Tab-separated table of C-alpha atoms and ligand atoms in Angstrom:
chain	number	residue	atom	x	y	z
J	13	UNK	CA	27.782	-8.498	-8.871
J	14	UNK	CA	27.413	-12.086	-8.617
J	15	UNK	CA	27.438	-11.962	-4.812
J	16	UNK	CA	24.265	-9.567	-5.237
J	17	UNK	CA	22.472	-11.795	-7.327
J	18	UNK	CA	23.088	-14.909	-5.040
J	19	UNK	CA	22.232	-12.812	-1.732
J	20	UNK	CA	18.801	-11.727	-3.566
J	21	UNK	CA	18.134	-15.289	-4.353
J	22	UNK	CA	18.641	-16.157	-0.806
J	23	UNK	CA	16.463	-13.465	0.230
J	24	UNK	CA	13.320	-14.990	-1.940
J	25	UNK	CA	13.955	-18.390	-0.735
J	26	UNK	CA	13.631	-17.306	2.903
J	27	UNK	CA	10.535	-18.773	4.707
J	28	UNK	CA	7.703	-16.244	4.483
J	29	UNK	CA	7.715	-15.354	8.103
J	30	UNK	CA	11.299	-14.279	8.074
J	31	UNK	CA	10.696	-11.736	4.979
J	32	UNK	CA	10.114	-8.099	6.076
J	33	UNK	CA	6.371	-7.301	6.888
J	34	UNK	CA	4.954	-3.929	5.320
J	35	UNK	CA	1.872	-2.672	4.272
J	36	UNK	CA	1.738	-2.788	0.189
J	37	UNK	CA	-0.095	0.486	0.341
J	38	UNK	CA	2.496	2.866	1.489
J	39	UNK	CA	4.838	3.249	-1.606
J	40	UNK	CA	7.387	5.520	0.098
J	41	UNK	CA	7.962	2.771	2.828
J	42	UNK	CA	11.799	2.315	2.771
J	43	UNK	CA	11.758	-1.602	2.665
J	44	UNK	CA	9.024	-3.285	0.898
J	45	UNK	CA	8.609	-6.798	-0.420
J	46	UNK	CA	5.745	-8.231	-2.330
J	47	UNK	CA	4.393	-9.523	-5.501
J	48	UNK	CA	3.226	-7.910	-8.683
J	49	UNK	CA	3.991	-4.179	-8.716
J	50	UNK	CA	1.309	-2.622	-6.275
J	51	UNK	CA	-1.046	-5.206	-5.503
J	52	UNK	CA	-3.356	-2.939	-3.714
J	53	UNK	CA	-4.092	-1.196	-6.893
J	54	UNK	CA	-3.925	-3.783	-9.829
J	55	UNK	CA	-6.562	-6.207	-11.003
J	56	UNK	CA	-4.125	-8.422	-12.921
J	57	UNK	CA	-0.774	-9.264	-11.396
J	58	UNK	CA	2.609	-9.469	-12.780
J	59	UNK	CA	4.486	-12.833	-12.480
J	60	UNK	CA	7.101	-11.505	-10.065
J	61	UNK	CA	8.159	-10.885	-6.695
J	62	UNK	CA	10.064	-7.894	-5.519
J	63	UNK	CA	12.321	-6.511	-2.888
J	64	UNK	CA	12.419	-2.708	-2.783
J	65	UNK	CA	14.973	-0.908	-0.522
J	66	UNK	CA	15.727	2.565	-0.221
J	67	UNK	CA	19.321	2.932	0.137
J	68	UNK	CA	20.338	6.520	-0.150
J	69	UNK	CA	20.319	9.421	1.182
J	70	UNK	CA	19.362	6.902	4.334
J	71	UNK	CA	20.641	3.318	4.060
J	72	UNK	CA	18.047	0.859	4.932
J	73	UNK	CA	18.500	-2.973	4.658
J	74	UNK	CA	16.378	-6.375	5.756
J	75	UNK	CA	17.880	-8.056	8.285
J	76	UNK	CA	18.191	-11.452	6.635
J	77	UNK	CA	20.070	-12.785	4.915
J	78	UNK	CA	22.768	-11.371	7.040
J	79	UNK	CA	25.262	-10.923	4.314
J	80	UNK	CA	23.051	-8.721	2.438
J	81	UNK	CA	23.931	-5.598	4.377
J	82	UNK	CA	27.584	-5.334	3.768
J	83	UNK	CA	27.176	-6.231	0.120
J	84	UNK	CA	24.486	-3.706	-0.496
J	85	UNK	CA	26.475	-1.008	1.063
J	86	UNK	CA	29.326	-1.561	-1.303
J	87	UNK	CA	27.088	-2.280	-4.251
J	88	UNK	CA	25.000	0.931	-3.599
J	89	UNK	CA	27.843	3.044	-3.217
J	90	UNK	CA	29.805	1.739	-6.293
J	91	UNK	CA	26.723	2.159	-8.520
J	92	UNK	CA	26.025	5.661	-7.242
J	93	UNK	CA	29.748	6.555	-8.290
J	94	UNK	CA	29.167	5.047	-11.641
J	95	UNK	CA	26.096	7.215	-11.927
J	96	UNK	CA	27.826	10.373	-10.817
J	97	UNK	CA	30.335	9.757	-13.709
J	98	UNK	CA	27.371	9.354	-16.134
J	99	UNK	CA	25.724	12.338	-14.870
J	100	UNK	CA	28.658	14.523	-15.346
J	101	UNK	CA	29.183	13.332	-18.890
J	102	UNK	CA	25.417	13.890	-19.783
J	103	UNK	CA	25.538	17.556	-18.160
J	104	UNK	CA	28.475	18.354	-20.404
J	105	UNK	CA	26.941	16.819	-23.652
J	106	UNK	CA	23.991	19.057	-23.075
J	107	UNK	CA	26.279	22.055	-23.209
J	108	UNK	CA	26.053	22.764	-19.514
J	109	UNK	CA	28.775	22.984	-17.025
J	110	UNK	CA	30.039	19.576	-15.639
J	111	UNK	CA	28.381	19.460	-12.195
J	112	UNK	CA	25.169	21.413	-13.288
J	113	UNK	CA	22.790	18.613	-13.079
J	114	UNK	CA	24.488	17.223	-9.799
J	115	UNK	CA	23.689	20.498	-8.290
J	116	UNK	CA	20.167	21.448	-9.661
J	117	UNK	CA	18.875	18.141	-8.895
J	118	UNK	CA	20.552	17.772	-5.389
J	119	UNK	CA	22.358	14.511	-6.308
J	120	UNK	CA	24.243	14.800	-2.835
J	121	UNK	CA	21.257	13.464	-1.458
J	122	UNK	CA	19.795	11.556	-4.364
J	123	UNK	CA	17.100	8.821	-4.234
J	124	UNK	CA	18.598	5.434	-4.628
J	125	UNK	CA	16.391	2.479	-4.705
J	126	UNK	CA	17.469	-1.073	-5.008
J	127	UNK	CA	14.697	-3.140	-6.720
J	128	UNK	CA	15.434	-6.962	-6.864
J	129	UNK	CA	13.056	-8.775	-8.927
J	130	UNK	CA	12.454	-12.566	-8.781
J	131	UNK	CA	10.540	-14.328	-11.777
J	132	UNK	CA	9.768	-18.016	-11.178
J	133	UNK	CA	9.153	-20.162	-14.213
J	134	UNK	CA	5.469	-19.837	-15.555
J	135	UNK	CA	3.642	-22.830	-16.908
J	136	UNK	CA	2.023	-20.509	-19.437
J	137	UNK	CA	4.692	-17.746	-20.349
J	138	UNK	CA	2.777	-16.504	-23.245
J	139	UNK	CA	0.011	-15.450	-21.090
J	140	UNK	CA	1.766	-13.669	-18.439
J	141	UNK	CA	4.322	-10.639	-18.128
J	142	UNK	CA	6.896	-10.462	-15.508
J	143	UNK	CA	6.683	-6.674	-15.814
J	144	UNK	CA	4.529	-4.667	-18.109
J	145	UNK	CA	5.885	-1.870	-20.547
J	146	UNK	CA	6.967	1.224	-18.498
J	147	UNK	CA	9.835	3.715	-18.071
J	148	UNK	CA	11.579	4.226	-14.799
J	149	UNK	CA	11.174	7.268	-13.072
J	150	UNK	CA	14.717	8.314	-11.968
J	151	UNK	CA	17.663	9.705	-14.300
J	152	UNK	CA	19.386	6.297	-14.680
J	153	UNK	CA	18.826	2.567	-13.726
J	154	UNK	CA	21.820	0.107	-13.442
J	155	UNK	CA	20.387	-3.210	-14.034
J	156	UNK	CA	22.020	-6.622	-13.718
J	157	UNK	CA	20.677	-10.218	-13.959
J	158	UNK	CA	21.341	-13.930	-13.610
J	159	UNK	CA	21.952	-15.308	-17.009
J	160	UNK	CA	18.392	-15.944	-17.754
J	161	UNK	CA	16.888	-13.408	-20.242
J	162	UNK	CA	13.625	-11.685	-20.322
J	163	UNK	CA	14.218	-8.006	-20.522
J	164	UNK	CA	12.733	-6.297	-23.739
J	165	UNK	CA	13.185	-2.784	-24.862
J	166	UNK	CA	11.455	-0.666	-27.287
J	167	UNK	CA	12.906	1.002	-30.227
J	168	UNK	CA	10.840	2.825	-32.884
J	169	UNK	CA	7.903	0.883	-31.866
J	170	UNK	CA	9.450	-2.714	-31.824
J	171	UNK	CA	10.364	-4.803	-29.138
J	172	UNK	CA	13.715	-6.083	-28.968
J	173	UNK	CA	15.376	-8.787	-26.324
J	174	UNK	CA	18.295	-7.427	-24.376
J	175	UNK	CA	20.751	-10.325	-24.581
J	176	UNK	CA	22.869	-9.193	-21.830
J	177	UNK	CA	26.494	-9.982	-21.719
J	178	UNK	CA	27.713	-11.595	-18.624
J	179	UNK	CA	29.014	-9.523	-15.958
J	180	UNK	CA	27.631	-6.446	-17.587
J	181	UNK	CA	25.663	-3.443	-16.249
J	182	UNK	CA	22.886	-2.375	-18.303
J	183	UNK	CA	22.079	1.306	-17.992
J	184	UNK	CA	18.566	2.689	-18.679
J	185	UNK	CA	17.707	6.320	-19.015
J	186	UNK	CA	14.767	7.347	-16.803
J	187	UNK	CA	12.039	9.947	-16.900
J	188	UNK	CA	13.881	12.570	-14.868
J	189	UNK	CA	16.608	12.562	-17.336
J	190	UNK	CA	14.177	13.077	-20.089
J	191	UNK	CA	12.530	15.975	-18.072
J	192	UNK	CA	15.757	17.650	-17.140
J	193	UNK	CA	17.274	17.526	-20.553
J	194	UNK	CA	13.908	18.974	-22.330
J	195	UNK	CA	13.522	15.597	-24.195
J	196	UNK	CA	17.005	15.458	-25.702
J	197	UNK	CA	17.442	12.060	-23.870
J	198	UNK	CA	14.344	9.877	-23.865
J	199	UNK	CA	13.533	7.287	-20.980
J	200	UNK	CA	13.626	3.993	-22.552
J	201	UNK	CA	10.141	1.795	-22.565
J	202	UNK	CA	10.974	-1.772	-21.290
J	203	UNK	CA	9.398	-4.987	-20.024
J	204	UNK	CA	10.270	-8.407	-18.682
J	205	UNK	CA	8.864	-11.565	-20.116
J	206	UNK	CA	8.867	-14.815	-18.219
J	207	UNK	CA	9.630	-18.295	-19.373
J	208	UNK	CA	8.501	-21.783	-18.192
J	209	UNK	CA	12.233	-23.218	-17.570
J	210	UNK	CA	14.370	-21.110	-15.323
J	211	UNK	CA	13.975	-18.701	-12.558
J	212	UNK	CA	15.008	-15.175	-13.431
J	213	UNK	CA	16.726	-12.524	-11.103
J	214	UNK	CA	17.428	-8.960	-11.868
J	215	UNK	CA	18.765	-6.251	-9.674
J	216	UNK	CA	17.619	-2.685	-10.819
J	217	UNK	CA	19.539	0.250	-8.840
J	218	UNK	CA	17.053	3.293	-9.597
J	219	UNK	CA	19.199	6.718	-9.276
J	220	UNK	CA	16.934	9.773	-9.046
J	221	UNK	CA	17.226	13.449	-7.701
J	222	UNK	CA	16.655	14.001	-4.161
J	223	UNK	CA	12.932	13.440	-3.065
J	224	UNK	CA	12.142	17.083	-2.468
J	225	UNK	CA	13.587	18.531	-5.493
J	226	UNK	CA	11.139	20.284	-8.021
J	227	UNK	CA	12.120	18.956	-11.267
J	228	UNK	CA	11.938	20.672	-14.574
J	229	UNK	CA	13.926	21.155	-17.895
J	230	UNK	CA	17.263	22.842	-17.192
J	231	UNK	CA	16.688	26.543	-17.419
J	232	UNK	CA	20.063	27.049	-18.614
J	233	UNK	CA	19.513	24.390	-21.326
J	234	UNK	CA	16.188	25.906	-22.310
J	235	UNK	CA	17.788	29.476	-22.548
J	236	UNK	CA	20.936	28.447	-24.413
J	237	UNK	CA	18.783	26.568	-26.970
J	238	UNK	CA	16.115	29.250	-27.114
J	239	UNK	CA	13.269	26.838	-26.897
J	240	UNK	CA	10.426	26.433	-24.652
J	241	UNK	CA	10.168	23.861	-21.599
J	242	UNK	CA	8.362	20.739	-22.926
J	243	UNK	CA	7.536	19.587	-19.245
J	244	UNK	CA	5.697	21.061	-16.420
J	245	UNK	CA	7.783	20.970	-12.851
J	246	UNK	CA	6.827	18.637	-10.544
J	247	UNK	CA	8.495	17.580	-7.190
J	248	UNK	CA	10.106	14.162	-7.666
J	249	UNK	CA	8.261	12.973	-4.696
J	250	UNK	CA	4.945	13.619	-6.033
J	251	UNK	CA	6.071	12.051	-9.310
J	252	UNK	CA	7.066	8.971	-7.528
J	253	UNK	CA	4.048	8.729	-5.610
J	254	UNK	CA	1.826	9.297	-8.283
J	255	UNK	CA	3.457	6.826	-10.710
J	256	UNK	CA	4.016	4.177	-7.992
J	257	UNK	CA	0.033	4.364	-6.921
J	258	UNK	CA	-1.249	3.507	-10.518
J	259	UNK	CA	-0.659	0.407	-12.569
J	260	UNK	CA	2.444	0.545	-14.645
J	261	UNK	CA	1.349	1.680	-17.925
J	262	UNK	CA	3.981	2.745	-20.620
J	263	UNK	CA	5.027	6.310	-20.090
J	264	UNK	CA	1.678	7.465	-18.912
J	265	UNK	CA	2.930	9.267	-16.066
J	266	UNK	CA	5.774	11.059	-18.098
J	267	UNK	CA	2.899	11.959	-20.233
J	268	UNK	CA	1.065	13.706	-17.500
J	269	UNK	CA	3.802	16.350	-17.180
J	270	UNK	CA	4.546	16.681	-20.676
J	271	UNK	CA	3.225	19.828	-22.207
J	272	UNK	CA	1.400	18.736	-25.337
J	273	UNK	CA	1.775	20.516	-28.862
J	274	UNK	CA	4.877	21.698	-27.967
M	1	AKG	O1	13.850	-7.400	-14.550
M	1	AKG	C1	14.165	-6.636	-15.551
M	1	AKG	O2	14.979	-6.903	-16.321
M	1	AKG	C2	13.409	-5.351	-15.314
M	1	AKG	C3	12.938	-4.836	-14.127
M	1	AKG	C4	12.472	-3.624	-14.171
M	1	AKG	O3	12.168	-2.918	-15.176
M	1	AKG	C5	12.390	-2.643	-12.906
M	1	AKG	O4	12.809	-3.113	-11.818
M	1	AKG	O5	12.023	-1.559	-13.050
M	2	FE2	FE1	12.032	-0.685	-15.166
């Protein structure tokens, strides 16, 4: 984990000409580096640089720093295994067979994205945000950070600082867990604030269904519970595309697939 944070720091400190070049417009490009969230769509930028790399089902990696490839391969595999274990437990907690979620959402070709975030010190932190309030699109996001706080999560309408323990992994629930569980698990609303002293680095590993899976509330769950599906079915790829092509705005994308008055 430490090595991943160090190598990410190295990446952000590379001369600009050594960083991967890409068109920020294409949100499904497997290696993207940029500022804010989607600078092609935003009027106000976030105080943040990011590197996003699709690491599963196909592994991609920037060429520099050279140490990144091996570390990232190991880190994405280990975090994927951890997510697999969580997902099997979640499946059972919903009264489903252990592998139901893995099979239905085709997790053998799950989309896993590395998101490295770099938040430099900001002279007027009260006027800026690192990342605005949002929920993540996948099932689970595993987050690590250098020891500079900044992540906040919302609970019962109030914002709380997450004071992560050293060497800990924070697990955030994502929109597709909420959809599959028909709202039994809620995706967590979170944001990143900035400070005027230290650079903060965080690494989020998002773990979702496979891109071509059409996700809806689990039919077995709905049947067992005798309730109605509370979300409309949507292909994960379309969901991702739509969420990433609009400014981040709370749970607005999830609300678009939520069946109202249910
Ligand atoms: O930097 C953080 O703590 C949050 C990052 C985040 O929410 C994201 O990359 O989706
Ligand atoms: Fe997030």
